[in-house]
mmCIF file of C-alpha atoms and ligand atoms in Angstrom:
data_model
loop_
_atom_site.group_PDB
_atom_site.id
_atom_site.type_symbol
_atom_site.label_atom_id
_atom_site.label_comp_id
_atom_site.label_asym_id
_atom_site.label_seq_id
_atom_site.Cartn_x
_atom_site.Cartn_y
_atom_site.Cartn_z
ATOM 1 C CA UNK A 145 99.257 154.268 127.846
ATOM 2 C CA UNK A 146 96.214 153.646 130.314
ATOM 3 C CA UNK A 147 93.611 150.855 129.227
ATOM 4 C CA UNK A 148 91.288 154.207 129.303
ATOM 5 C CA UNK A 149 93.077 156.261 127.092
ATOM 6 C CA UNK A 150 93.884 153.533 124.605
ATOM 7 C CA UNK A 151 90.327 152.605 124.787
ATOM 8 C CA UNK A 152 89.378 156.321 123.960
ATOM 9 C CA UNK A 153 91.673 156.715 121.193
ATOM 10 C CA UNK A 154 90.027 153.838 119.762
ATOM 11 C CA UNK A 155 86.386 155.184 120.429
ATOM 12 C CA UNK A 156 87.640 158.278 118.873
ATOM 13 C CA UNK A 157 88.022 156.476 114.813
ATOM 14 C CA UNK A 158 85.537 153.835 115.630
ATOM 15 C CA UNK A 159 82.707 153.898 112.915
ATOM 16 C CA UNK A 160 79.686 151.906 114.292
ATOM 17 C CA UNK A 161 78.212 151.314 110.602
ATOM 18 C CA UNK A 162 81.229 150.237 108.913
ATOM 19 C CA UNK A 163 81.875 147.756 112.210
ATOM 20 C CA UNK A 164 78.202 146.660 112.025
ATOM 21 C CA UNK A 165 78.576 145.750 108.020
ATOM 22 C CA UNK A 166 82.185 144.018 108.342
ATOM 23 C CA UNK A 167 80.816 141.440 111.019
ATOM 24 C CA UNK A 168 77.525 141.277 108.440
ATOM 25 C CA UNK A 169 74.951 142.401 111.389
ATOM 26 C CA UNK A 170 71.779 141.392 109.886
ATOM 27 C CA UNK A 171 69.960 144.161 111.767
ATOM 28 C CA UNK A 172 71.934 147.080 111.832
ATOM 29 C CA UNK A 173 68.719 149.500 112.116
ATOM 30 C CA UNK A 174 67.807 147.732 115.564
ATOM 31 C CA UNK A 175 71.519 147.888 116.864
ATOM 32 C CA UNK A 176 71.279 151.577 116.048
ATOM 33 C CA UNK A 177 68.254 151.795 118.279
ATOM 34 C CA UNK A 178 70.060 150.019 120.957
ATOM 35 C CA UNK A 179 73.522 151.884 120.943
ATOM 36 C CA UNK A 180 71.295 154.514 121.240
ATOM 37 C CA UNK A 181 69.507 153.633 124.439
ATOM 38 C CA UNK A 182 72.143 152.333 126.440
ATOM 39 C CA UNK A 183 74.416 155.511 125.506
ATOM 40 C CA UNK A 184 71.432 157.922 126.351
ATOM 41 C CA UNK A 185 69.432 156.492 128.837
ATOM 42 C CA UNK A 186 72.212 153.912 130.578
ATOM 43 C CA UNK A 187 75.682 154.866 130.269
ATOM 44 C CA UNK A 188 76.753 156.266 133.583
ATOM 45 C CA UNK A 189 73.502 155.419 135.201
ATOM 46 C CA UNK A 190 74.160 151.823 134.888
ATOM 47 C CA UNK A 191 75.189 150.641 138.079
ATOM 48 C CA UNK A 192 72.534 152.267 140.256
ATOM 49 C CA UNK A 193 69.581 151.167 137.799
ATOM 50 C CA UNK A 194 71.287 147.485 138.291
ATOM 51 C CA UNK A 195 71.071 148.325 142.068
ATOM 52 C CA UNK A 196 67.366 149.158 141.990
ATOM 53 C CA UNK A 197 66.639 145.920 140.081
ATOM 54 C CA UNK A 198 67.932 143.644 142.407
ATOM 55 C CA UNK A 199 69.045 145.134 145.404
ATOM 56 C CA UNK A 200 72.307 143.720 147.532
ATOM 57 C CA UNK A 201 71.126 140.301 147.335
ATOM 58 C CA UNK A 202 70.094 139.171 144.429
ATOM 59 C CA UNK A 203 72.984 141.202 143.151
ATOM 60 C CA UNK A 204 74.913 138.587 145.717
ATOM 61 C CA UNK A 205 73.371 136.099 144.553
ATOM 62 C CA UNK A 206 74.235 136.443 140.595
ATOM 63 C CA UNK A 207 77.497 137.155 140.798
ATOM 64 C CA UNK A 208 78.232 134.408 143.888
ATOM 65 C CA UNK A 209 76.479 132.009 140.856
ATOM 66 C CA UNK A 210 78.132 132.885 138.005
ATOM 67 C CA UNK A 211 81.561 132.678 139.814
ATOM 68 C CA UNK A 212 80.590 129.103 141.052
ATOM 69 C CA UNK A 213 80.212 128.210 137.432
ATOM 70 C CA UNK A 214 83.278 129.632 136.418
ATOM 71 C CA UNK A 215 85.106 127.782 139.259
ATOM 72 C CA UNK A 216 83.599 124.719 139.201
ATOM 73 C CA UNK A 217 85.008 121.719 137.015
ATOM 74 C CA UNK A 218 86.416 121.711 134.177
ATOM 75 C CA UNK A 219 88.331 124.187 136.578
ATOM 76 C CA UNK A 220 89.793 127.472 134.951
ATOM 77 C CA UNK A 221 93.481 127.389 133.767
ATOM 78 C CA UNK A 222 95.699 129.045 136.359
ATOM 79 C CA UNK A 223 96.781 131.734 133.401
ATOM 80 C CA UNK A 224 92.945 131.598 132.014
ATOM 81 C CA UNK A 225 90.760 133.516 130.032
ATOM 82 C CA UNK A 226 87.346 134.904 130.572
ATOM 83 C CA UNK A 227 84.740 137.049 128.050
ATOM 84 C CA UNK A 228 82.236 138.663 129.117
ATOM 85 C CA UNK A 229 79.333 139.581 126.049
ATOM 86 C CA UNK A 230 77.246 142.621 126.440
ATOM 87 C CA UNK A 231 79.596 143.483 129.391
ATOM 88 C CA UNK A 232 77.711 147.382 129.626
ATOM 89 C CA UNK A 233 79.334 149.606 132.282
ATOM 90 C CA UNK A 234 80.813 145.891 133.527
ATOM 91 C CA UNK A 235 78.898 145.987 136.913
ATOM 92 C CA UNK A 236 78.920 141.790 136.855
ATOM 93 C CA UNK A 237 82.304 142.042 134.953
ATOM 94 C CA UNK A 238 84.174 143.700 137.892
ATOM 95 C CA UNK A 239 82.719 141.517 141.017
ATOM 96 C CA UNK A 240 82.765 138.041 139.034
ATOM 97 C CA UNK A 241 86.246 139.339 138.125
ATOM 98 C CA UNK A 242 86.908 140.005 142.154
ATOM 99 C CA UNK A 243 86.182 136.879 143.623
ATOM 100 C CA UNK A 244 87.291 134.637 140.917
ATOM 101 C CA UNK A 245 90.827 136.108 141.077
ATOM 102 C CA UNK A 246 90.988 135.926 144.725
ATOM 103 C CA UNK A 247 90.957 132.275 143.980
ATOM 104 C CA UNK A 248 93.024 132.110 140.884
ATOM 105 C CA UNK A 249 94.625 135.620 140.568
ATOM 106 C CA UNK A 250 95.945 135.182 136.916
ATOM 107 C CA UNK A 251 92.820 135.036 135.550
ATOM 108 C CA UNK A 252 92.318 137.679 132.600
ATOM 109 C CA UNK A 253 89.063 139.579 131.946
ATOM 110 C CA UNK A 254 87.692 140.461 128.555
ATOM 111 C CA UNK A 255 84.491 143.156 127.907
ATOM 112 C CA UNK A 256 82.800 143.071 124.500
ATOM 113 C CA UNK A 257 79.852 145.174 124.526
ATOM 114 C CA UNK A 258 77.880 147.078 121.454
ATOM 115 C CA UNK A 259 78.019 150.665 123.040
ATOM 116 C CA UNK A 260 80.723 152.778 123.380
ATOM 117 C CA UNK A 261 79.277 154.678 126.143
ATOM 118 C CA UNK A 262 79.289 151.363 128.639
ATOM 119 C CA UNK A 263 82.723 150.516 127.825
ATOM 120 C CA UNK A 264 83.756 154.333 128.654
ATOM 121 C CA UNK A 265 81.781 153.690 132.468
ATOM 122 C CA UNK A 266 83.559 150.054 132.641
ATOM 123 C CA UNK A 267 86.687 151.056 131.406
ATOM 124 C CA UNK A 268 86.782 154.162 134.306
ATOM 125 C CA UNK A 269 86.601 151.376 136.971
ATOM 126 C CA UNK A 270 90.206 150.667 136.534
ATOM 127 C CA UNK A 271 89.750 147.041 137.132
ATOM 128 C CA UNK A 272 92.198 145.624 134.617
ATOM 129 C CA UNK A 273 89.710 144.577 132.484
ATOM 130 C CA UNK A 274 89.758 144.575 128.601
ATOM 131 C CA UNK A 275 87.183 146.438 127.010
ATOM 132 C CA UNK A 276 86.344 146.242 122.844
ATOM 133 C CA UNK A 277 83.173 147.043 120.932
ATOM 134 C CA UNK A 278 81.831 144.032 119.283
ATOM 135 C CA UNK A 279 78.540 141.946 118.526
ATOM 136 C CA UNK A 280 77.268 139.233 120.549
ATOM 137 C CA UNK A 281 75.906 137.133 117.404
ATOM 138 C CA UNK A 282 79.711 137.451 116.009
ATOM 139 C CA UNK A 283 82.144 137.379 118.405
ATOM 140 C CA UNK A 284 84.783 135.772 116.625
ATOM 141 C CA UNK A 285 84.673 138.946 113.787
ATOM 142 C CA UNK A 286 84.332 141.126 116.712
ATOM 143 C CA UNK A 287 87.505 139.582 118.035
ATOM 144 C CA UNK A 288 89.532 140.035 114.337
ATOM 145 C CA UNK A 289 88.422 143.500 114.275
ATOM 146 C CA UNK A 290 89.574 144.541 117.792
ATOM 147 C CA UNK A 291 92.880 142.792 117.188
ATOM 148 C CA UNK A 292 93.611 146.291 115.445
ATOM 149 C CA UNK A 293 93.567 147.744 118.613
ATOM 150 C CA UNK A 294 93.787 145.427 121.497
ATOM 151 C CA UNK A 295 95.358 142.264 122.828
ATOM 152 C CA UNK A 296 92.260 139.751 122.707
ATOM 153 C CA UNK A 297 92.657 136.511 122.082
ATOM 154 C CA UNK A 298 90.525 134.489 119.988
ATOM 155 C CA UNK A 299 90.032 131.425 122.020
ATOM 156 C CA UNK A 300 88.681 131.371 125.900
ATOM 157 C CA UNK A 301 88.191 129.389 128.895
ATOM 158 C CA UNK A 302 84.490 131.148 129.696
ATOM 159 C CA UNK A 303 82.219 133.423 128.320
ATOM 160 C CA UNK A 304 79.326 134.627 130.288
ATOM 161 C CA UNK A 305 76.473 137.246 129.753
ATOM 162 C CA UNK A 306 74.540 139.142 131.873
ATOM 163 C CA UNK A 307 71.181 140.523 130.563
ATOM 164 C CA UNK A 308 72.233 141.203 127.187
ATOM 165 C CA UNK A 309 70.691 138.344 125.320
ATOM 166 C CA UNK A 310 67.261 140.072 125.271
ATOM 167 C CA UNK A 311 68.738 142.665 123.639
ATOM 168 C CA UNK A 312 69.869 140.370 120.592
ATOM 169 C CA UNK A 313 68.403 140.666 117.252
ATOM 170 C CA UNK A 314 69.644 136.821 116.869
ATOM 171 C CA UNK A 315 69.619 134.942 120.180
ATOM 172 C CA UNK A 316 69.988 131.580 118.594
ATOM 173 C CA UNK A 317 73.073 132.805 116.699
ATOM 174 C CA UNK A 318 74.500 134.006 119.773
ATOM 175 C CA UNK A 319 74.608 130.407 121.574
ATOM 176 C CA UNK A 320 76.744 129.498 118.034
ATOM 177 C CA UNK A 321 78.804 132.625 118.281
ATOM 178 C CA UNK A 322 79.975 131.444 122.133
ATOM 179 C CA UNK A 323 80.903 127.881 120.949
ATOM 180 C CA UNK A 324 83.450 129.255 118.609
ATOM 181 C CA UNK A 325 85.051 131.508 120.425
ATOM 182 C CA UNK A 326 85.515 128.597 123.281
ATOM 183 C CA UNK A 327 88.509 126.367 124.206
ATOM 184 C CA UNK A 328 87.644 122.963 123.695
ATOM 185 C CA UNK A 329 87.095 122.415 127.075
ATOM 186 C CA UNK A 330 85.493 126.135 127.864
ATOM 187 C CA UNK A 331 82.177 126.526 129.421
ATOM 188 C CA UNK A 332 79.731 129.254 129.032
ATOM 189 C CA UNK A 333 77.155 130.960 131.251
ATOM 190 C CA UNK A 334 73.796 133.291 130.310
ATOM 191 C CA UNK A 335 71.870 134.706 132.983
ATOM 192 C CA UNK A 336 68.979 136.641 131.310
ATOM 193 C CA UNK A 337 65.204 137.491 131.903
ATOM 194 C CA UNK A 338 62.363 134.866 131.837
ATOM 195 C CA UNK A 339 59.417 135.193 129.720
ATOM 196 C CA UNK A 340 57.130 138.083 130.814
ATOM 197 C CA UNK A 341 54.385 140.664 129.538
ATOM 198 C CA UNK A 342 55.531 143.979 129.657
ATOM 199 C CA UNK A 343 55.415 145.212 126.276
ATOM 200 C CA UNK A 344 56.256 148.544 127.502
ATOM 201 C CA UNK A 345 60.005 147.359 128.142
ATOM 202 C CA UNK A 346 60.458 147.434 124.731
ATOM 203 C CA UNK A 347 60.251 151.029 124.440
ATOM 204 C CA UNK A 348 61.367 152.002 128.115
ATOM 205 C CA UNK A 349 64.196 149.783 128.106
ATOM 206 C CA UNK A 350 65.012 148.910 124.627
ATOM 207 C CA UNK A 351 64.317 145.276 124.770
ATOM 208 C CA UNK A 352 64.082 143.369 121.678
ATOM 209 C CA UNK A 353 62.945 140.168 123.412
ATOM 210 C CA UNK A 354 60.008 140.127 126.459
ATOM 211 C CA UNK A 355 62.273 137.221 128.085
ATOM 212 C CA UNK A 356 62.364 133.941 127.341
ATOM 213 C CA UNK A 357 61.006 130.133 128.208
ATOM 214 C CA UNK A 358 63.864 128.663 130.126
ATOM 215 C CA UNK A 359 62.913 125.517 127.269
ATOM 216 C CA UNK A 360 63.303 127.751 124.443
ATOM 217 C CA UNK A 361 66.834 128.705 126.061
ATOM 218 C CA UNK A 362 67.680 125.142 126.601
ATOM 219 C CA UNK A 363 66.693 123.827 123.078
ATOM 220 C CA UNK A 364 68.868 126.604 121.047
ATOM 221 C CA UNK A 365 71.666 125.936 123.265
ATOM 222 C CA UNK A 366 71.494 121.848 122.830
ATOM 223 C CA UNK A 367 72.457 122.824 119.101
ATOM 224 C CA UNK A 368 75.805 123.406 120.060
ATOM 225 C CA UNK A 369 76.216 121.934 123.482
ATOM 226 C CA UNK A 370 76.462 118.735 124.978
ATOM 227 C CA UNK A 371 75.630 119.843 127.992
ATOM 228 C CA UNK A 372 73.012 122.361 129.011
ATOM 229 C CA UNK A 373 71.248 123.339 132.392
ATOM 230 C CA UNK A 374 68.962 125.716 132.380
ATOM 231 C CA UNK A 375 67.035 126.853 135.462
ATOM 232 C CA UNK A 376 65.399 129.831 137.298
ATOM 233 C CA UNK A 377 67.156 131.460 139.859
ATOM 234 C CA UNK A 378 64.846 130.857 142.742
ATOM 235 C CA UNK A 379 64.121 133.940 145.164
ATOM 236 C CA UNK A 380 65.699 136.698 143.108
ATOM 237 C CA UNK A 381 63.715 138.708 140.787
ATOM 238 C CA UNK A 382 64.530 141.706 138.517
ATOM 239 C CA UNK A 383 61.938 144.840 139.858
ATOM 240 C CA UNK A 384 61.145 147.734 137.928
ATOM 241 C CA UNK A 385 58.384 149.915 139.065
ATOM 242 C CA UNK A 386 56.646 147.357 140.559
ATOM 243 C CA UNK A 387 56.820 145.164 137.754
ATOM 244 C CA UNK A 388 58.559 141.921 138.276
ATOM 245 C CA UNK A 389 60.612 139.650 135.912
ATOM 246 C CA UNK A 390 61.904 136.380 137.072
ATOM 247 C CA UNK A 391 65.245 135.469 135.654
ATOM 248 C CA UNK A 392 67.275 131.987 134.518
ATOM 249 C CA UNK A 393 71.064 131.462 134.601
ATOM 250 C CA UNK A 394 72.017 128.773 131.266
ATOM 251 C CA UNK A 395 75.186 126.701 131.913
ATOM 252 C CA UNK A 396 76.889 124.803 128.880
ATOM 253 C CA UNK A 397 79.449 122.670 128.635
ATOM 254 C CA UNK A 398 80.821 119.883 125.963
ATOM 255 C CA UNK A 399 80.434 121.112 122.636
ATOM 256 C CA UNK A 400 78.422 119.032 119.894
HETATM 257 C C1 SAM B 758 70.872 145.426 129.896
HETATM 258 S S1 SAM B 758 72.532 145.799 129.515
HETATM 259 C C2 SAM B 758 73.425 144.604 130.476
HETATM 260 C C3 SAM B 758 74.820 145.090 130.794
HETATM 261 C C4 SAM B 758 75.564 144.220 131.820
HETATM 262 N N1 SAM B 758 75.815 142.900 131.325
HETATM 263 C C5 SAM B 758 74.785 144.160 133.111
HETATM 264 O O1 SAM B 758 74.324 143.063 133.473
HETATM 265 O O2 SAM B 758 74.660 145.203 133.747
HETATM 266 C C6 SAM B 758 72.704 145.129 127.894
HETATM 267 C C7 SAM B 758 74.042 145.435 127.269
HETATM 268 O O3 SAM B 758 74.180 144.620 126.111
HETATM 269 C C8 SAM B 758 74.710 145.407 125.063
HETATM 270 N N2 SAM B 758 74.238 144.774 123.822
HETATM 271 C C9 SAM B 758 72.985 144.760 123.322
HETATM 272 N N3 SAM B 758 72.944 144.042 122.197
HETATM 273 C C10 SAM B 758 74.199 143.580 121.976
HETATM 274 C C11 SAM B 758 74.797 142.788 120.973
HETATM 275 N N4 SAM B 758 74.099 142.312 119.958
HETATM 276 N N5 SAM B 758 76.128 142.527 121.058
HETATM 277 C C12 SAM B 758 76.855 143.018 122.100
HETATM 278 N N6 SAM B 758 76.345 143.780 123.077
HETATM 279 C C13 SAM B 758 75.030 144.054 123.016
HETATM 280 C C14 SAM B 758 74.194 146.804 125.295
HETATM 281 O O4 SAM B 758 75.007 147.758 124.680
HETATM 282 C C15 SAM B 758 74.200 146.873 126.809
HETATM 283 O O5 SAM B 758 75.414 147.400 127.294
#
């Protein structure tokens, strides 16, 4: 059986409500709202409104950073494993995927995202990839619950993110949430949106957060980590109708 069929067969007895109240989501009203977005408004589209945000290079220039991150010391395991959180229609999945296998080609990829509807568009890119639905803020309950279904292991080498922490209804939870779903000597890796004023977003683009202060980022992830850089990417904005968000990539390492 394909990774798409299986993964459809799965959709197909999926109950979002029951998932939400087995991992104990403690806003299932909001996730509602937000499955519903990204299925309507995103799905499909995905990939060209990640285009029109960034364009080729500061598409370049995220996934060229997140790779060095996942490549650099404490190097990945030859037969490692790497999760990607709010992986969407897995635009970032697939290319960080790319280049860090043409470096260490055993490397397995893991997609947990919230909407159906992304992991449908991911899943179509036949890039050997594995997709489940799950919460950010509970990844290791996601995990238990996929298990049903899928191969996933509980325990991994990295986890990154990609614009899906400003979509959390708890983004401190979801630095806690990465630390125990890491290998001892795992590292983790959030590139997300910096503070801004666009209120609009909220409704336009379902965002529960308007960014956030690269300190704010670092203090909820010292909780947990030893280890934490946070910084802006310099040069690369996210553009949307003229309107301009900066953006910050989080690296942790060494848990607490
Ligand atoms: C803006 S998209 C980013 C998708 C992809 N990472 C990218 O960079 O193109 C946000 C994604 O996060 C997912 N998401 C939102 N809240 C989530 C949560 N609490 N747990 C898991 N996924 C979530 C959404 O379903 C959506 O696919």
């Amino acid at each position: 059986m394909t990774m798409l069929t299986n993964l459809k067969e799965y959709l197909e007895h999926l109950q979002l409500e029951q998932l939400f109240k087995k991992l104990d989501a403690s806003d299932p009203e909001t996730l509602a709202k937000t499955v519903e977005h990204f299925t309507v408004k995103e799905g499909e589209k995905r990939d060209q409104i990640v285009e029109n945000y960034f364009g080729q290079n500061g598409i370049c220039r995220i996934v060229d950073t997140v790779t060095e991150c996942l490549l650099e010391h404490p190097r990945l395991p030859s037969e490692g494993k790497v999760l990607d959180v709010g992986a969407g229609s897995g635009f970032f999945t697939v290319r960080v995927a790319r280049k860090v296998r043409a470096e260490i080609p055993n490397v397995s990829f893991y997609a947990m995202d919230l909407t159906p509807a992304m992991l449908l568009s991911l899943a179509k890119k036949k890039a050997d990839i594995v997709p489940f639905v799950g919460l950010a803020e509970n990844i290791r309950g996601s995990i238990e619950q996929a298990r049903k279904h899928f191969i996933v292991p509980f325990k991994f080498d990295a986890v990154f993110s990609t614009l899906m922490l400003h979509h959390s209804t708890r983004p401190e939870r979801f630095f806690e949430s990465i630390k125990e779903t890491l290998e001892k000597h795992g590292k983790a890796v959030v590139v997300d949106l910096c503070e801004h004023s666009f209120e609009e977003f909220r409704t336009e683009m379902g965002d529960v957060h308007l960014g956030f202060k690269p300190e704010n980022i670092h203090a909820m992830a010292r909780r947990h980590f030893a280890d934490v850089k946070v910084e802006k990417l310099p040069g690369i904005c996210c553009e949307s109708s003229g309107r301009s968000t900066e953006i910050f990539i989080a690296i942790m390492k060494n848990f607490l």
